[in-house]
PDB file of C-alpha atoms in Angstrom:
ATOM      1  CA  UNK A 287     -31.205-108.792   2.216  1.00 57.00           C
ATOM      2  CA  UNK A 288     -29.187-111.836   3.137  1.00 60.00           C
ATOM      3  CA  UNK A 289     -29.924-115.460   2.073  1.00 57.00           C
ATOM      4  CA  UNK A 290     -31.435-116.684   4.974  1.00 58.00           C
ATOM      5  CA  UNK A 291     -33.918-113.331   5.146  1.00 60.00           C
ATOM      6  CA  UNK A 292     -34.998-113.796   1.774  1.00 58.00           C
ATOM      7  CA  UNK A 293     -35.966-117.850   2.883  1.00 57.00           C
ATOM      8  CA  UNK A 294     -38.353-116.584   5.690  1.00 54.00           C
ATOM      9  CA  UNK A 295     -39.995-114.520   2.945  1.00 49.00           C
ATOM     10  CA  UNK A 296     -40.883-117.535   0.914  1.00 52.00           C
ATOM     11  CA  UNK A 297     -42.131-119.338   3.589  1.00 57.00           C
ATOM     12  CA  UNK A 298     -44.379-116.396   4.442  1.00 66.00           C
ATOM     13  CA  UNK A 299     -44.855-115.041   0.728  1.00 68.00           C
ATOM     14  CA  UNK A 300     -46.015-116.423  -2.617  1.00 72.00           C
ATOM     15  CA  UNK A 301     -43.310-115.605  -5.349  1.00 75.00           C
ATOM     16  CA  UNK A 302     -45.503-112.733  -6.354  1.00 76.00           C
ATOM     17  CA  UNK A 303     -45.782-110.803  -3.435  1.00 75.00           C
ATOM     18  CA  UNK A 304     -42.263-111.023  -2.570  1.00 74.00           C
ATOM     19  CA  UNK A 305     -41.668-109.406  -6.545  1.00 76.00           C
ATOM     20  CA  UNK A 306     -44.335-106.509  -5.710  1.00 75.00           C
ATOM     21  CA  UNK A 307     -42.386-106.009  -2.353  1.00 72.00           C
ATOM     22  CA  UNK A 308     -39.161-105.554  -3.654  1.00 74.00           C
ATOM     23  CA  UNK A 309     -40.577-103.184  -6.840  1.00 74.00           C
ATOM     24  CA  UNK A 310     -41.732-101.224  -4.236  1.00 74.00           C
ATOM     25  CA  UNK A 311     -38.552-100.965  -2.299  1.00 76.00           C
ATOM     26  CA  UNK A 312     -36.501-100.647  -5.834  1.00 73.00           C
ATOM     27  CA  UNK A 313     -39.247 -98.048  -7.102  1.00 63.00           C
ATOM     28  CA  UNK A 314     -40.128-100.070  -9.897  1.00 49.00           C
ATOM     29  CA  UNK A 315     -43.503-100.358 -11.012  1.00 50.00           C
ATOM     30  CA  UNK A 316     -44.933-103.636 -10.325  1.00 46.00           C
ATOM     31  CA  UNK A 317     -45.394-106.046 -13.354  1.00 49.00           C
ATOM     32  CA  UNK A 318     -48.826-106.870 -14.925  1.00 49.00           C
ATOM     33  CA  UNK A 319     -49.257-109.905 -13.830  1.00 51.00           C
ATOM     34  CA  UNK A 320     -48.708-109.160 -10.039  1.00 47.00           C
ATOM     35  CA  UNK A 321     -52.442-108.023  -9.630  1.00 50.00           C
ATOM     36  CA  UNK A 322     -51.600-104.537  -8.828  1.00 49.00           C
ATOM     37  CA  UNK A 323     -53.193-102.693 -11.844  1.00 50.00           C
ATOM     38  CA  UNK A 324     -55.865-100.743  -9.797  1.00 50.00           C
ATOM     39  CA  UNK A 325     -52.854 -98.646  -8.808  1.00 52.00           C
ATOM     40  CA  UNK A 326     -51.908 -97.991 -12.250  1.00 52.00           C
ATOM     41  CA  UNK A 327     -55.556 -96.702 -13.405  1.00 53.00           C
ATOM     42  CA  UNK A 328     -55.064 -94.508 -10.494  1.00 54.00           C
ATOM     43  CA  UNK A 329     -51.726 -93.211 -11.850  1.00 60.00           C
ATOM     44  CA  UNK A 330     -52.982 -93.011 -15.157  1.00 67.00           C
ATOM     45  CA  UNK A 331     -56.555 -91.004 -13.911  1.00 84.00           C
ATOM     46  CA  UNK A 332     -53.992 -88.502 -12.272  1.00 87.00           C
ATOM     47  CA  UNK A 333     -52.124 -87.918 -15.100  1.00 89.00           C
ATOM     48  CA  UNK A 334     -54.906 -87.534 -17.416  1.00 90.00           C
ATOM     49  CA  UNK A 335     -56.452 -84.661 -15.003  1.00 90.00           C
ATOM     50  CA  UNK A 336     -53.176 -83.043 -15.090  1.00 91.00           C
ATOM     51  CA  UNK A 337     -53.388 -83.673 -18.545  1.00 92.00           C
ATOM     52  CA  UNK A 338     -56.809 -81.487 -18.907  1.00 92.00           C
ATOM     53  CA  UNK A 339     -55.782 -79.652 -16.304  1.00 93.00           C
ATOM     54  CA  UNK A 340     -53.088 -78.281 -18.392  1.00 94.00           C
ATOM     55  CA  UNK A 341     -55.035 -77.983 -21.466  1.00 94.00           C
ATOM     56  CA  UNK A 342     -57.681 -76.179 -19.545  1.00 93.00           C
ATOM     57  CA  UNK A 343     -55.154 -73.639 -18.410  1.00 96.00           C
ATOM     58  CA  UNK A 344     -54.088 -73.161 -21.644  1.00 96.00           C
ATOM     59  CA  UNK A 345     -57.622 -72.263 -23.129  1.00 95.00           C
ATOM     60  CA  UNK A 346     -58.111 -69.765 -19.880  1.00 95.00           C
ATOM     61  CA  UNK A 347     -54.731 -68.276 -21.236  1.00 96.00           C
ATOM     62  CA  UNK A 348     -55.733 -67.749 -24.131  1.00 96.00           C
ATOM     63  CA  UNK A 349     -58.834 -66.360 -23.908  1.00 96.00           C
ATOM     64  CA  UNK A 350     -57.534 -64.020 -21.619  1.00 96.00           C
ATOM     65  CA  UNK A 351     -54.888 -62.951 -23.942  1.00 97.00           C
ATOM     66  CA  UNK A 352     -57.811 -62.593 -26.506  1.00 97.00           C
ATOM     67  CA  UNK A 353     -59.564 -60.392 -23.459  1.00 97.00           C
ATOM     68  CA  UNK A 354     -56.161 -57.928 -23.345  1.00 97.00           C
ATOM     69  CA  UNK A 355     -55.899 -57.485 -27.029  1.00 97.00           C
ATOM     70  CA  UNK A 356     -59.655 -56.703 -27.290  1.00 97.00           C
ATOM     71  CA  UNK A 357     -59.496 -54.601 -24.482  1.00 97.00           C
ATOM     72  CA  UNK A 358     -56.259 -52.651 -25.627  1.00 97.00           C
ATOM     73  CA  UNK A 359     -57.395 -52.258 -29.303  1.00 97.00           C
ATOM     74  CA  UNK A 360     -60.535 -50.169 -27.608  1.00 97.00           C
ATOM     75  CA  UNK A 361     -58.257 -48.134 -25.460  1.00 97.00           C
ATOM     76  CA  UNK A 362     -56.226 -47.151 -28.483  1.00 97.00           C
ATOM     77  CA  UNK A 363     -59.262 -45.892 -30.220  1.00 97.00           C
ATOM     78  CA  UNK A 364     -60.761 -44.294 -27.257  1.00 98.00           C
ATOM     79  CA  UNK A 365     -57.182 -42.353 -27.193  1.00 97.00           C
ATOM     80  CA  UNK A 366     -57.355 -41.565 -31.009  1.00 97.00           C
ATOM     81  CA  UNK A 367     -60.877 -40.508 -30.510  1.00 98.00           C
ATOM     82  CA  UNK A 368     -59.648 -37.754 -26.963  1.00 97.00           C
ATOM     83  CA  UNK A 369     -56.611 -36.442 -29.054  1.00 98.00           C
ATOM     84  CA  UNK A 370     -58.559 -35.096 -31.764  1.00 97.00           C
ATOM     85  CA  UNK A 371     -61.238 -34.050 -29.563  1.00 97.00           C
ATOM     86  CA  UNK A 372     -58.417 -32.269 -27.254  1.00 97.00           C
ATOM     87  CA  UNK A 373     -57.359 -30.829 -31.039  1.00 97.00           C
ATOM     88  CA  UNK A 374     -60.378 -29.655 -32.151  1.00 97.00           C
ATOM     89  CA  UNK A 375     -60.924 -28.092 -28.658  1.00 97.00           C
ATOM     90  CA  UNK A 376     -57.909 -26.401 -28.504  1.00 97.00           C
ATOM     91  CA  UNK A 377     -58.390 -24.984 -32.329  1.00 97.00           C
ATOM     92  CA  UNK A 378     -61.718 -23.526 -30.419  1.00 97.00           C
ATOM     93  CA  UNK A 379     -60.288 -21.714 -27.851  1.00 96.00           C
ATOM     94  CA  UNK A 380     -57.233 -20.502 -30.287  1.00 96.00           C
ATOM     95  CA  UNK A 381     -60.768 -19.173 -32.763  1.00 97.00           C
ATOM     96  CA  UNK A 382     -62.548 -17.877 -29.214  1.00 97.00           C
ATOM     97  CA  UNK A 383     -59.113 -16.121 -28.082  1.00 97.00           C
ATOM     98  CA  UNK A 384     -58.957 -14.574 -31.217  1.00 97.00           C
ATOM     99  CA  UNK A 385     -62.536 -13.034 -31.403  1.00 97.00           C
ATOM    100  CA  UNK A 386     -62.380 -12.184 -27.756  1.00 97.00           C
ATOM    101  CA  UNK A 387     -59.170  -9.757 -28.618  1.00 96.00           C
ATOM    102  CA  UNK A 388     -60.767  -8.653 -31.561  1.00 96.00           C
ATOM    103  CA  UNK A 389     -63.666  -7.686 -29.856  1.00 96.00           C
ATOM    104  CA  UNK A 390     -61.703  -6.228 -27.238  1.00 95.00           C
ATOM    105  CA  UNK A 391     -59.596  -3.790 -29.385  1.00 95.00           C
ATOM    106  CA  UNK A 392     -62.775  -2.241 -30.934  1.00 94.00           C
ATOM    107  CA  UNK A 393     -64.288  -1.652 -27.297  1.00 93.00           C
ATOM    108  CA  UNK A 394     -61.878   0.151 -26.737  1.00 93.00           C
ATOM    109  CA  UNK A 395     -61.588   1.757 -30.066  1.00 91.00           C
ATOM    110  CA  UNK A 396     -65.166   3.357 -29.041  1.00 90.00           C
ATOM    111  CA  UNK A 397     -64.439   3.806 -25.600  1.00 88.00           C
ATOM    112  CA  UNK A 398     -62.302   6.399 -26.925  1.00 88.00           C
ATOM    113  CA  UNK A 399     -64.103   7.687 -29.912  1.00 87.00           C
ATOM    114  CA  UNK A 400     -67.473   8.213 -27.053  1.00 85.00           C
ATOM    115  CA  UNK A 401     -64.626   9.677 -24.452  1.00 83.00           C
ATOM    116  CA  UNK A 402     -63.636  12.254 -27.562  1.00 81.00           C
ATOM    117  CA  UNK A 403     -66.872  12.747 -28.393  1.00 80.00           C
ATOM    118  CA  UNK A 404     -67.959  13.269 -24.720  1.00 75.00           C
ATOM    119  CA  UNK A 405     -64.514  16.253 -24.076  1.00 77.00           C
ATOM    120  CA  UNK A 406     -65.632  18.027 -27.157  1.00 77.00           C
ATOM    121  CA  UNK A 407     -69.419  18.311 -26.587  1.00 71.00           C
ATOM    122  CA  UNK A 408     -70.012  18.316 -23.070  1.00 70.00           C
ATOM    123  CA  UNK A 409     -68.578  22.082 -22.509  1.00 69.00           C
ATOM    124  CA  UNK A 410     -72.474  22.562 -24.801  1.00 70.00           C
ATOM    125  CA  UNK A 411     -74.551  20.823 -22.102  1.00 70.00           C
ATOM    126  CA  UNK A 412     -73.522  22.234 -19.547  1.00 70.00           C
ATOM    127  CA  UNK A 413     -74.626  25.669 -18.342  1.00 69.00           C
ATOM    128  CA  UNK A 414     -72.856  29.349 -18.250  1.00 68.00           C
ATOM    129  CA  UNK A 415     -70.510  29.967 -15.723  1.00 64.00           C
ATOM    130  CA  UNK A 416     -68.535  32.976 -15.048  1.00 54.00           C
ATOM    131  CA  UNK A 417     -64.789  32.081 -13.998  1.00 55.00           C
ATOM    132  CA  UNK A 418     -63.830  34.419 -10.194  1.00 53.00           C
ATOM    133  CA  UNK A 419     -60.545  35.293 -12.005  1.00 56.00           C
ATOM    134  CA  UNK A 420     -59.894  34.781 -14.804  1.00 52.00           C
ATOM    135  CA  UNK A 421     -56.548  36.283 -15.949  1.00 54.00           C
ATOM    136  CA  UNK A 422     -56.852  36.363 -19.866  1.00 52.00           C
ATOM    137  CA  UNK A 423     -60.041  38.416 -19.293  1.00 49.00           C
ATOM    138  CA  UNK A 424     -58.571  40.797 -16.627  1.00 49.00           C
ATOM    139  CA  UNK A 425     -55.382  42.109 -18.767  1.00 47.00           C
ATOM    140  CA  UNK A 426     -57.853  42.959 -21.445  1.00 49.00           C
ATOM    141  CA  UNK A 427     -60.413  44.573 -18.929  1.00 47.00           C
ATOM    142  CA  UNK A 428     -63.265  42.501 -20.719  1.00 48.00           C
ATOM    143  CA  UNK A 429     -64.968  39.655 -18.918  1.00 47.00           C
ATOM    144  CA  UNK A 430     -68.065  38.096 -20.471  1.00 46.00           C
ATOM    145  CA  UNK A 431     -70.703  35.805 -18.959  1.00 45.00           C
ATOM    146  CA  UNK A 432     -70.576  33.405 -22.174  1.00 47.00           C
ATOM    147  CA  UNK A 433     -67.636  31.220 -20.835  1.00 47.00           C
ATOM    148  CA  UNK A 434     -68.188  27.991 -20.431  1.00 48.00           C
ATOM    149  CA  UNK A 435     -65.997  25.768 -18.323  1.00 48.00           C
ATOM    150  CA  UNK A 436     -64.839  22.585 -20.312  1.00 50.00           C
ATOM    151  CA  UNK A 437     -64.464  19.532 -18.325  1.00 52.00           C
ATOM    152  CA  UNK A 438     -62.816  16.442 -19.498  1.00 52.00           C
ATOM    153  CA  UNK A 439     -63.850  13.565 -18.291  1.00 54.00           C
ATOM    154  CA  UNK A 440     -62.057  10.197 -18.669  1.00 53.00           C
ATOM    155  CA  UNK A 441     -64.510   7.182 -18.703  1.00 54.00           C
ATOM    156  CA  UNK A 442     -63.012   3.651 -18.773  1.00 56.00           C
ATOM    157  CA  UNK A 443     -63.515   1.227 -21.381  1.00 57.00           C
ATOM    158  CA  UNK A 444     -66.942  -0.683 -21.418  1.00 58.00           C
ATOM    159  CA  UNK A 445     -68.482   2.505 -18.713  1.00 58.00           C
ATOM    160  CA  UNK A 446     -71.815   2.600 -19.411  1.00 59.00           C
ATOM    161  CA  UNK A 447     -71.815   5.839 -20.859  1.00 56.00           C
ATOM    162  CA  UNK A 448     -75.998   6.431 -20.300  1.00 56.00           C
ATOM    163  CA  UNK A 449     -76.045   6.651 -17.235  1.00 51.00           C
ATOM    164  CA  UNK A 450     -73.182   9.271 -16.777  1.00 48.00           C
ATOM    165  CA  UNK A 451     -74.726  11.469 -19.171  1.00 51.00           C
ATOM    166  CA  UNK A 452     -78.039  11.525 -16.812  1.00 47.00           C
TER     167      UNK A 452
END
């Protein structure tokens, strides 16, 4: 501002204002004594709600860092807890598989002691039969009714063996 611009001021402004004019231009804050401390309280309200704003934020934070932990501890024990059920379920089925081949092995064990049983002794259930030719008999000019025919009959493992004897 030139000399002569700043004397129009005076005659228009009290020394005051023209010092809260020209903080404002130089971004100074205005002094105390200029009157302008409502502005200051408004600066200072501002700050302190960024202030709690900040602190607030920082409690939310850390409660939900609390929240996390909590909540990971429990998934880490839920997993614990589903490995050594998976463990203990798997040592079942190894115990099951075992039994079930056991089991298995002596089905068939007397599927084959009843399919023995059943070659030698059916030829006594069932009833005399005379071969047409039989050539053993014919060299030797003999032929006898008492022949009986022997069948063997393969039955599968786990054949319910009742009702093929009926």
């Amino acid at each position: 501002m030139t000399f002569q611009d700043q004397e129009l001021l005076h005659f228009m402004l009290t020394e005051a204002e023209i010092d809260d004019l020209f903080s404002l231009i130089n971004h100074h804050p205005a002094s105390p004594s200029s009157g302008s401390q409502g502005s200051n309280r408004a600066v200072y309200s501002s700050e302190e709600r960024k202030l709690r704003r900040m602190q607030s934020n920082r409690e939310s934070a850390r409660r939900s860092r609390g929240r996390k932990k909590k909540h990971l501890e429990n998934l880490t024990v839920q997993l614990n807890r589903l490995r050594l059920q998976n463990r203990e379920l798997k040592n079942r089925l190894v115990v099951t598989m075992h039994q079930h081949l056991l089991i298995s092995l002596e089905n068939e064990q007397y599927a084959t002691m009843q399919t023995k049983t059943l070659i030698i002794f059916l030829p006594f259930f069932l009833p005399p039969s005379t071969p047409p030719s039989c050539p053993h008999h014919s060299a030797t000019g003999s032929s006898s009714s008492s022949h009986r025919a022997t069948i063997a009959i393969h039955i599968a493992p786990g054949a319910n063996l009742d009702a093929a004897t009926r």
